[in-house]
GROMACS .gro file of C-alpha atoms in nm:
model
   83
    1MET     CA    1   0.000   0.000   0.000
    2LYS     CA    2   0.274   0.245   0.092
    3LEU     CA    3   0.464   0.155  -0.225
    4GLU     CA    4   0.163   0.247  -0.441
    5GLN     CA    5   0.122   0.578  -0.260
    6HIS     CA    6   0.490   0.649  -0.308
    7LYS     CA    7   0.463   0.578  -0.682
    8LYS     CA    8   0.159   0.804  -0.711
    9SER     CA    9   0.329   1.087  -0.526
   10VAL     CA   10   0.643   1.051  -0.740
   11SER     CA   11   0.438   1.055  -1.061
   12LEU     CA   12   0.243   1.358  -0.939
   13MET     CA   13   0.565   1.538  -0.851
   14SER     CA   14   0.717   1.462  -1.190
   15GLU     CA   15   0.399   1.585  -1.362
   16LEU     CA   16   0.410   1.907  -1.159
   17GLU     CA   17   0.779   1.958  -1.236
   18TYR     CA   18   0.712   1.894  -1.604
   19SER     CA   19   0.422   2.143  -1.604
   20ALA     CA   20   0.636   2.403  -1.431
   21HIS     CA   21   0.912   2.345  -1.686
   22ILE     CA   22   0.669   2.386  -1.978
   23LEU     CA   23   0.527   2.705  -1.826
   24ALA     CA   24   0.877   2.846  -1.780
   25LEU     CA   25   0.958   2.771  -2.144
   26ARG     CA   26   0.638   2.935  -2.266
   27ASN     CA   27   0.704   3.240  -2.051
   28SER     CA   28   1.059   3.280  -2.183
   29ARG     CA   29   0.937   3.245  -2.543
   30TYR     CA   30   0.666   3.504  -2.479
   31GLU     CA   31   0.921   3.745  -2.331
   32GLU     CA   32   1.151   3.690  -2.632
   33LYS     CA   33   0.863   3.775  -2.867
   34ILE     CA   34   0.789   4.095  -2.675
   35ILE     CA   35   1.157   4.199  -2.686
   36HIS     CA   36   1.170   4.121  -3.058
   37LYS     CA   37   0.857   4.328  -3.124
   38LYS     CA   38   0.999   4.624  -2.928
   39LYS     CA   39   1.325   4.607  -3.125
   40ALA     CA   40   1.133   4.588  -3.453
   41ALA     CA   41   0.920   4.888  -3.355
   42LYS     CA   42   1.230   5.092  -3.270
   43SER     CA   43   1.399   5.010  -3.600
   44SER     CA   44   1.088   5.089  -3.804
   45LYS     CA   45   1.049   5.424  -3.628
   46SER     CA   46   1.407   5.523  -3.703
   47LYS     CA   47   1.373   5.413  -4.066
   48SER     CA   48   1.056   5.614  -4.117
   49SER     CA   49   1.205   5.929  -3.966
   50THR     CA   50   1.515   5.907  -4.186
   51ALA     CA   51   1.301   5.843  -4.492
   52ARG     CA   52   1.088   6.143  -4.400
   53SER     CA   53   1.391   6.370  -4.367
   54ARG     CA   54   1.524   6.247  -4.702
   55SER     CA   55   1.195   6.324  -4.871
   56MET     CA   56   1.190   6.671  -4.715
   57ARG     CA   57   1.536   6.741  -4.859
   58LYS     CA   58   1.421   6.633  -5.204
   59MET     CA   59   1.118   6.863  -5.203
   60THR     CA   60   1.110   7.151  -5.447
   61THR     CA   61   1.034   7.503  -5.328
   62LYS     CA   62   0.677   7.482  -5.458
   63GLU     CA   63   0.613   7.161  -5.266
   64LEU     CA   64   0.773   7.306  -4.957
   65ALA     CA   65   0.563   7.621  -4.985
   66SER     CA   66   0.246   7.413  -5.012
   67THR     CA   67   0.329   7.241  -4.684
   68VAL     CA   68   0.373   7.570  -4.501
   69SER     CA   69   0.057   7.705  -4.344
   70LYS     CA   70  -0.142   7.979  -4.517
   71GLU     CA   71  -0.068   8.237  -4.248
   72ALA     CA   72   0.305   8.177  -4.271
   73ARG     CA   73   0.293   8.216  -4.650
   74GLU     CA   74   0.100   8.543  -4.619
   75ALA     CA   75   0.349   8.676  -4.366
   76LEU     CA   76   0.635   8.576  -4.595
   77MET     CA   77   0.471   8.746  -4.893
   78LYS     CA   78   0.419   9.068  -4.693
   79GLU     CA   79   0.781   9.064  -4.587
   80LEU     CA   80   0.899   9.011  -4.944
   81MET     CA   81   0.671   9.290  -5.074
   82SER     CA   82   0.799   9.535  -4.815
   83LYS     CA   83   1.158   9.490  -4.940
   0.00000   0.00000   0.00000
C-alpha cells in the first residue's frame, strides 16, 4: 500500500515539475517575442524618420511652400513685398 502511494506521489511530482518546466519555457518564449517586437518597432520608427527627412530634402520650393501654413505664407509674402 505504501509503495503504491509512493509511486503516485512521485508521478504527481514529476507531472508538476514537467508542467512548471513547460510554463517556464512558454514564458521565456513570450518574453523573447515581446523583446523582438519592441526592437522591430524601434527600428521601423528610425527608418521612417530618416526616410521622411530624405523626402523633405528632395522637395522643391513649390512643394515646400504648399506644406507651409497659409498664415506663414501670407506673412512671408508681406515681408517680401515690403523689401
